[in-house]
């Protein structure tokens, strides 16, 4: 009897210790993910902060809304082409390079393929650049098209080296190069738009051969090209690992995996950016008036992108993290914890931006403030986009990327349909509501299909409660705001108290989990 009791005690103790170790180990992994997200976030935040604090205010003052609308319009088409150039090889690289012993073979196969395909696409697009410019309604600005073709080519060839840095757990090098990219971009923009005109005024007439003051927009694109070229040079050391061995069988597997993701990527760009060219054509004003509205929408959209800083940093760290830990016994439990943590921080970001919108709105010129009403709608849309990134990981892990394509295409159809219906009726607010409907659908569809194919026990009601409470607190702030109109010394402290109250409520609801996360690991 004593022997049986001893064995029973041993097994119970073993189970308890294994459970405690699993919990400790999963929390350690979550902390590692949080650390990597913070590093990626620092680069994203620094880059975007420089963009918002320096570049966006400068460009919205240097250009009228119509000119700024041209810049936004061209970047929309560039985002679409980027998906086609890369063939989503970076995600396929994560999937196959994360397998034991497959890193170098996968890197070489993906890189050699993109070197060949990019060369072919550049030659074709440059050959038809005038026809493309005519199609985009910029017949006198073929140079816009040419600059963007080469920008996209450099960025494509940087995609796999950047992906390898992420999979190799080298976020610092990744962050450094990304930050240098935006610094170089900003430096060249000021050189072209401020430095050259100043030198001409000082009598250096030779600059006139390099600078056309009637076509200043082209220098924004040229500065981007310079930054992309320097970024590619900084990534050349990663190409030392390239072996000139192309694995046809591996490439077939990667393409079968990646092609549905190309559809996903095109749909994602459609969901995020296609509303800009649609506005150019379907808003009720003239083409010039509509392009000005595109500029206003784009400027205020950039304020909402403050939320996407966190989402982008999270996605940079989470995608390779999910693949690296896919074979763990407790992988699904970890993924559920990641989703809950994202929802908590995302809801806090939504409320923080809205409570301090009176500060953030100064990131753009006052001529663009007529579009500030879209900011809360877009912030909520980005929150659901972040949930989608969490929920959609199942089809990448289970090699069911075709389901992701179905979801994304349906989301794109929702975006296009609602834009066509709403833009003529409620202006650019229609584009914001279309984005919210699209991302809301995609998050729900990914969650529901995942429950069937790859069940993860997300605490979904708690995750939704976080954003509903954030909306409630934001609604509360709108009640007292009219009574304090213009009295910023009162509004900001009160809003700070509201934000602190929300943080206290989150801590009350999740104090055990937060304490466990904050506890130092041995």
XYZ file of C-alpha atoms in Angstrom:
522
model
C 0.000 0.000 0.000
C 2.823 2.310 0.953
C 4.565 1.535 -2.348
C 1.410 2.343 -4.310
C 0.974 5.625 -2.424
C 4.564 6.571 -3.106
C 4.198 5.855 -6.829
C 0.932 7.806 -6.954
C 2.550 10.752 -5.199
C 5.494 10.569 -7.630
C 3.288 10.640 -10.708
C 1.073 13.430 -9.349
C 4.154 15.475 -8.491
C 5.614 14.825 -11.947
C 2.403 15.956 -13.648
C 2.264 19.091 -11.488
C 5.906 19.932 -12.198
C 5.493 19.357 -15.939
C 2.430 21.578 -15.965
C 4.250 24.294 -14.016
C 7.278 23.994 -16.315
C 5.058 24.211 -19.373
C 3.403 27.337 -18.002
C 6.781 28.833 -17.089
C 8.230 27.943 -20.476
C 5.256 29.325 -22.414
C 5.426 32.556 -20.409
C 9.145 32.739 -21.183
C 8.341 32.401 -24.889
C 5.709 35.115 -24.636
C 8.236 37.419 -23.005
C 10.692 36.662 -25.804
C 7.997 37.477 -28.365
C 7.211 40.699 -26.492
C 10.904 41.616 -26.492
C 11.276 41.004 -30.214
C 8.030 42.890 -30.858
C 9.462 45.798 -28.847
C 12.649 45.840 -30.959
C 10.718 45.649 -34.209
C 8.346 48.218 -32.739
C 11.187 50.593 -31.915
C 12.315 50.513 -35.544
C 8.741 50.890 -36.773
C 7.960 53.621 -34.259
C 11.210 55.469 -34.945
C 10.655 55.170 -38.668
C 7.029 56.205 -38.532
C 7.743 58.829 -35.866
C 10.323 60.404 -38.134
C 7.804 60.076 -40.930
C 4.982 61.625 -38.909
C 6.920 64.260 -36.986
C 9.080 65.381 -39.916
C 7.969 64.047 -43.285
C 4.164 64.056 -43.170
C 3.886 67.565 -41.644
C 6.443 68.823 -44.154
C 4.793 67.254 -47.207
C 1.292 68.321 -46.182
C 2.627 71.869 -45.965
C 4.871 71.728 -49.025
C 2.117 70.310 -51.247
C -1.526 71.258 -51.608
C -4.050 68.395 -51.067
C -4.203 67.701 -54.802
C -0.432 67.195 -55.058
C -0.346 65.103 -51.895
C -3.147 63.022 -53.374
C -0.901 62.148 -56.349
C 1.788 60.886 -53.937
C -0.740 58.702 -52.091
C -2.241 57.460 -55.351
C 1.118 56.276 -56.727
C 2.024 54.449 -53.515
C -1.228 52.505 -53.797
C -0.233 51.035 -57.153
C 3.280 50.400 -55.850
C 1.867 48.296 -53.005
C -0.082 46.181 -55.497
C 3.002 45.649 -57.662
C 5.084 44.739 -54.611
C 2.878 41.711 -53.992
C 3.255 40.590 -57.608
C 7.028 41.091 -57.606
C 7.672 39.151 -54.372
C 5.193 36.320 -55.035
C 4.885 36.243 -51.210
C 8.141 34.282 -51.148
C 9.004 35.732 -47.730
C 6.125 33.845 -46.074
C 6.924 30.666 -48.028
C 10.521 31.113 -46.840
C 9.332 31.112 -43.205
C 7.322 27.956 -43.789
C 10.060 25.874 -45.429
C 13.243 27.388 -43.957
C 11.952 26.762 -40.415
C 12.273 23.023 -41.066
C 15.471 21.497 -39.733
C 18.414 21.787 -42.122
C 16.455 23.629 -44.827
C 17.555 27.244 -44.222
C 20.315 27.638 -46.843
C 18.571 25.588 -49.514
C 15.339 27.548 -49.100
C 17.168 30.889 -49.021
C 19.045 30.156 -52.256
C 16.013 28.821 -54.116
C 13.773 31.756 -53.149
C 16.464 34.374 -53.822
C 17.489 33.007 -57.239
C 13.851 32.872 -58.289
C 13.234 36.496 -57.289
C 16.427 37.664 -58.998
C 15.225 36.165 -62.274
C 11.554 37.154 -62.048
C 12.354 40.717 -60.949
C 14.717 41.253 -63.886
C 12.036 40.124 -66.340
C 9.311 42.271 -64.760
C 11.516 45.382 -64.721
C 12.279 45.065 -68.440
C 8.595 44.535 -69.315
C 7.245 47.390 -67.182
C 9.871 49.908 -68.285
C 9.096 49.026 -71.905
C 5.415 49.889 -71.343
C 5.930 52.730 -68.848
C 4.297 55.390 -71.046
C 1.185 53.260 -71.558
C 1.033 52.656 -67.802
C 1.332 56.398 -67.126
C -1.534 57.035 -69.571
C -3.658 54.408 -67.805
C -3.018 56.027 -64.398
C -4.069 59.442 -65.789
C -0.515 60.844 -65.545
C 0.394 60.941 -69.259
C 2.982 63.704 -68.806
C 4.723 61.971 -65.902
C 6.202 58.736 -67.202
C 9.082 59.295 -64.773
C 6.734 58.533 -61.841
C 6.227 55.032 -63.217
C 9.922 54.404 -63.902
C 11.053 55.470 -60.441
C 8.488 53.178 -58.827
C 9.462 50.200 -60.983
C 13.012 50.402 -59.655
C 11.878 51.136 -56.073
C 9.799 47.964 -56.138
C 12.664 45.988 -57.700
C 15.097 46.950 -54.917
C 12.494 46.295 -52.212
C 11.722 42.882 -53.724
C 15.360 41.828 -53.690
C 15.550 42.923 -50.047
C 12.517 40.836 -49.020
C 14.205 37.450 -48.487
C 17.296 38.869 -46.696
C 14.934 40.745 -44.346
C 12.927 37.550 -43.824
C 16.105 35.659 -42.971
C 17.039 38.269 -40.376
C 13.633 37.734 -38.747
C 13.869 33.946 -38.787
C 17.472 34.075 -37.495
C 16.322 36.154 -34.485
C 18.327 39.201 -35.541
C 15.806 41.993 -34.895
C 18.476 44.599 -34.093
C 20.065 44.442 -37.555
C 16.599 44.374 -39.099
C 15.563 47.427 -37.082
C 18.764 49.338 -37.826
C 18.463 48.940 -41.594
C 14.746 49.803 -41.578
C 15.447 52.966 -39.585
C 18.317 53.974 -41.879
C 15.969 53.573 -44.833
C 13.576 56.244 -43.581
C 16.437 58.544 -42.501
C 17.983 58.376 -45.971
C 14.580 58.922 -47.563
C 13.929 62.019 -45.459
C 17.442 63.324 -46.091
C 17.093 63.114 -49.870
C 13.613 64.689 -49.804
C 14.973 67.727 -47.978
C 17.976 67.843 -50.286
C 15.782 67.849 -53.398
C 12.949 70.087 -52.175
C 14.878 72.498 -49.931
C 18.607 72.130 -50.610
C 18.565 72.401 -54.399
C 16.231 75.465 -54.500
C 18.442 77.153 -51.878
C 21.590 76.473 -53.907
C 19.917 77.859 -57.032
C 18.986 81.032 -55.107
C 22.651 81.327 -54.074
C 23.654 81.471 -57.727
C 24.644 77.860 -58.408
C 22.964 77.800 -61.807
C 24.425 74.399 -62.676
C 21.844 72.818 -60.324
C 19.154 73.848 -62.832
C 20.269 70.987 -65.058
C 19.406 68.544 -62.248
C 16.333 70.183 -60.760
C 12.910 70.962 -62.254
C 10.906 73.194 -59.873
C 7.736 72.555 -61.897
C 7.772 68.818 -61.094
C 8.606 68.649 -57.400
C 6.504 65.539 -56.785
C 8.934 63.388 -58.748
C 11.664 64.132 -56.198
C 9.626 62.478 -53.434
C 9.711 59.281 -55.487
C 13.364 59.715 -56.452
C 14.293 60.063 -52.751
C 12.525 56.790 -52.044
C 14.478 55.142 -54.852
C 17.761 56.331 -53.333
C 16.755 54.978 -49.911
C 15.745 51.595 -51.360
C 19.035 51.334 -53.263
C 21.096 52.045 -50.135
C 19.013 49.509 -48.166
C 19.801 46.894 -50.788
C 23.527 47.682 -50.465
C 23.330 47.261 -46.672
C 21.735 43.836 -47.147
C 24.382 42.589 -49.599
C 26.268 40.754 -46.794
C 23.219 38.488 -46.445
C 23.705 37.467 -50.074
C 27.048 35.869 -49.146
C 24.989 32.912 -47.952
C 23.547 32.473 -51.428
C 24.433 29.193 -53.122
C 23.812 28.985 -56.862
C 21.771 25.802 -56.498
C 18.135 26.014 -57.487
C 16.001 23.211 -56.040
C 13.167 22.682 -58.530
C 11.190 20.360 -56.249
C 11.414 22.761 -53.332
C 10.450 25.679 -55.600
C 7.338 23.776 -56.734
C 6.331 23.269 -53.105
C 6.999 26.908 -52.244
C 4.987 28.170 -55.208
C 2.062 25.882 -54.377
C 2.146 27.337 -50.860
C 2.742 30.960 -51.892
C 0.436 31.497 -54.879
C -2.736 31.582 -52.746
C -0.885 34.069 -50.528
C -0.346 36.288 -53.593
C -4.132 36.439 -53.837
C -4.229 37.160 -50.086
C -1.647 39.928 -50.547
C -3.435 41.523 -53.492
C -6.676 41.411 -51.551
C -4.936 42.941 -48.527
C -3.619 45.847 -50.599
C -7.075 46.205 -52.136
C -8.587 46.362 -48.669
C -6.051 48.879 -47.393
C -5.373 51.134 -50.348
C -7.692 50.593 -53.316
C -10.129 53.081 -51.821
C -7.700 55.850 -52.858
C -7.939 55.319 -56.643
C -11.648 54.527 -56.220
C -12.114 57.908 -54.539
C -10.388 59.562 -57.483
C -13.072 58.171 -59.787
C -16.234 57.777 -57.645
C -16.373 60.762 -55.313
C -18.961 63.234 -56.610
C -16.535 66.083 -57.435
C -14.281 66.781 -60.394
C -11.032 64.828 -60.798
C -9.016 67.656 -59.222
C -11.460 67.963 -56.296
C -11.467 64.202 -55.790
C -7.667 64.010 -55.739
C -7.713 66.741 -53.078
C -10.121 64.588 -51.035
C -7.718 61.660 -51.504
C -4.992 63.841 -49.994
C -7.144 64.728 -46.963
C -8.159 61.098 -46.404
C -4.552 59.911 -46.771
C -3.223 62.450 -44.273
C -5.795 61.494 -41.611
C -5.285 57.820 -42.455
C -1.664 58.297 -41.407
C -2.819 59.330 -37.923
C -4.773 56.088 -37.661
C -1.660 54.214 -38.803
C -0.273 54.937 -35.328
C -2.307 51.871 -34.326
C -0.749 49.854 -37.130
C 2.746 50.561 -35.752
C 2.011 48.032 -33.041
C 0.306 45.682 -35.491
C 3.244 45.823 -37.900
C 5.808 45.273 -35.130
C 3.733 42.395 -33.770
C 3.462 40.813 -37.223
C 7.217 41.125 -37.849
C 7.933 39.205 -34.645
C 4.906 36.892 -34.535
C 5.033 35.310 -37.995
C 8.452 33.640 -37.572
C 7.600 32.993 -33.888
C 4.495 31.027 -34.864
C 6.438 28.901 -37.343
C 9.370 28.272 -34.981
C 7.067 26.976 -32.237
C 4.521 25.111 -34.366
C 5.769 21.670 -33.241
C 5.512 22.337 -29.498
C 2.915 20.365 -27.557
C 1.565 23.569 -26.026
C 1.699 25.613 -29.273
C -2.055 26.251 -29.400
C -2.114 27.381 -25.788
C 0.710 29.839 -26.545
C -1.096 31.145 -29.639
C -4.228 31.757 -27.539
C -2.176 33.747 -25.017
C -0.593 35.782 -27.816
C -4.035 36.616 -29.221
C -5.322 37.719 -25.829
C -2.251 39.888 -25.196
C -2.653 41.499 -28.613
C -6.318 42.325 -27.960
C -5.454 43.894 -24.612
C -2.673 46.119 -25.963
C -4.589 46.914 -29.167
C -7.638 48.151 -27.260
C -5.383 50.303 -25.090
C -3.796 51.762 -28.233
C -7.223 52.613 -29.673
C -8.299 54.475 -26.548
C -4.957 56.237 -26.088
C -4.906 57.637 -29.619
C -8.520 58.821 -29.459
C -8.134 60.502 -26.059
C -5.076 62.405 -27.305
C -6.278 63.090 -30.841
C -6.047 66.830 -30.128
C -2.276 66.320 -29.970
C -1.892 63.749 -32.742
C -3.867 65.851 -35.235
C -0.984 68.340 -35.365
C 1.018 65.710 -37.235
C -0.758 67.004 -40.352
C -1.509 70.528 -41.478
C -4.816 72.095 -40.381
C -5.951 72.091 -44.032
C -6.404 68.318 -43.644
C -8.340 68.299 -40.328
C -11.701 68.032 -42.077
C -11.003 64.298 -42.308
C -10.337 63.634 -38.602
C -13.737 61.951 -38.228
C -12.427 58.863 -40.013
C -9.724 58.227 -37.392
C -11.796 56.236 -34.814
C -13.373 54.163 -37.602
C -9.960 53.292 -39.047
C -8.457 52.581 -35.617
C -11.207 50.059 -34.959
C -10.626 48.585 -38.429
C -6.907 48.168 -37.666
C -7.771 46.453 -34.381
C -9.730 43.809 -36.300
C -6.888 43.564 -38.813
C -4.591 42.665 -35.934
C -7.032 40.011 -34.754
C -7.067 38.649 -38.296
C -3.261 38.305 -38.221
C -3.643 36.224 -35.048
C -6.543 34.075 -36.217
C -5.214 33.509 -39.744
C -1.995 31.810 -38.651
C -3.742 28.426 -38.729
C -3.996 28.228 -42.519
C -0.287 29.051 -42.903
C 0.671 26.378 -40.390
C -1.652 23.774 -41.909
C -0.686 24.579 -45.538
C -4.269 25.588 -46.300
C -3.385 28.979 -47.736
C -6.137 28.616 -50.333
C -8.689 29.182 -47.557
C -6.855 32.397 -46.700
C -7.225 33.384 -50.353
C -10.998 32.779 -50.242
C -11.320 34.908 -47.095
C -9.178 37.725 -48.471
C -10.920 37.816 -51.847
C -14.292 37.999 -50.112
C -12.926 40.829 -47.973
C -11.741 42.635 -51.107
C -15.186 42.248 -52.682
C -16.732 43.760 -49.547
C -14.270 46.655 -49.764
C -14.918 47.352 -53.440
C -18.709 46.976 -53.167
C -19.074 49.235 -50.142
C -16.769 51.859 -51.645
C -18.791 51.943 -54.859
C -22.029 52.272 -52.873
C -20.896 54.646 -50.112
C -18.338 56.979 -51.729
C -20.886 58.872 -53.879
C -23.203 59.160 -50.846
C -21.091 59.936 -47.773
C -17.707 60.806 -49.282
C -14.482 59.374 -47.912
C -16.266 58.175 -44.755
C -17.525 55.398 -47.018
C -13.935 54.181 -47.485
C -13.387 54.083 -43.710
C -16.599 52.107 -43.069
C -15.702 49.746 -45.918
C -12.330 49.046 -44.252
C -14.037 48.342 -40.925
C -16.551 45.964 -42.509
C -13.826 44.175 -44.462
C -11.434 43.598 -41.539
C -14.286 42.688 -39.223
C -15.421 40.021 -41.676
C -11.896 38.684 -42.226
C -11.225 38.381 -38.488
C -14.533 36.541 -37.938
C -14.048 34.249 -40.943
C -10.493 33.320 -39.915
C -11.580 32.629 -36.353
C -14.548 30.454 -37.359
C -12.698 28.428 -40.013
C -9.798 27.997 -37.607
C -12.112 26.526 -34.967
C -12.953 23.763 -37.442
C -9.538 23.073 -39.012
C -7.082 24.005 -36.219
C -8.922 24.719 -32.942
C -7.223 27.258 -30.686
C -8.962 28.101 -27.441
C -8.840 31.892 -27.714
C -10.572 33.676 -24.791
C -12.692 35.366 -27.432
C -15.253 36.962 -25.115
C -12.537 38.583 -23.027
C -10.764 39.778 -26.170
C -13.942 41.422 -27.454
C -14.670 42.838 -23.996
C -11.386 44.776 -24.076
C -12.325 46.725 -27.214
C -15.957 47.172 -26.145
C -14.778 48.682 -22.858
C -12.364 50.924 -24.773
C -15.257 52.108 -26.950
C -17.323 52.732 -23.807
C -14.575 54.851 -22.242
C -14.137 56.752 -25.525
C -17.898 57.344 -25.645
C -17.695 58.727 -22.114
C -15.043 61.218 -23.223
C -17.307 62.499 -26.015
C -20.005 63.376 -23.457
C -17.982 65.911 -21.498
C -15.888 67.153 -24.407
C -18.477 69.683 -25.779
C -18.680 71.332 -22.337
C -14.890 71.844 -22.342
C -14.471 72.911 -25.977
C -11.203 74.779 -26.411
C -10.127 74.333 -22.771
C -7.200 71.994 -23.472
C -5.672 72.433 -20.020
C -8.769 70.714 -18.624
C -9.511 68.217 -21.403
C -6.083 66.569 -21.479
C -5.796 65.899 -17.710
C -9.357 64.529 -17.623
C -8.620 62.312 -20.630
C -5.487 61.097 -18.853
C -7.603 60.110 -15.840
C -9.985 58.244 -18.151
C -7.063 56.368 -19.714
C -5.643 55.496 -16.292
C -9.069 54.261 -15.214
C -9.187 51.953 -18.233
C -5.686 50.635 -17.472
C -6.748 50.013 -13.857
C -9.812 48.124 -15.068
C -7.677 45.961 -17.361
C -5.349 45.218 -14.466
C -8.285 44.279 -12.242
C -9.639 41.900 -14.893
C -6.289 40.299 -15.739
C -4.119 40.911 -12.677
C -2.940 37.306 -12.337
C -1.847 37.087 -15.962
C -0.217 40.532 -15.907
C 1.641 39.760 -12.670
C 2.835 36.468 -14.101
C 4.062 38.220 -17.221
C 5.875 40.929 -15.249
C 7.497 38.421 -12.887
C 11.210 37.960 -13.727
C 12.115 34.615 -15.301
C 15.091 32.716 -13.964
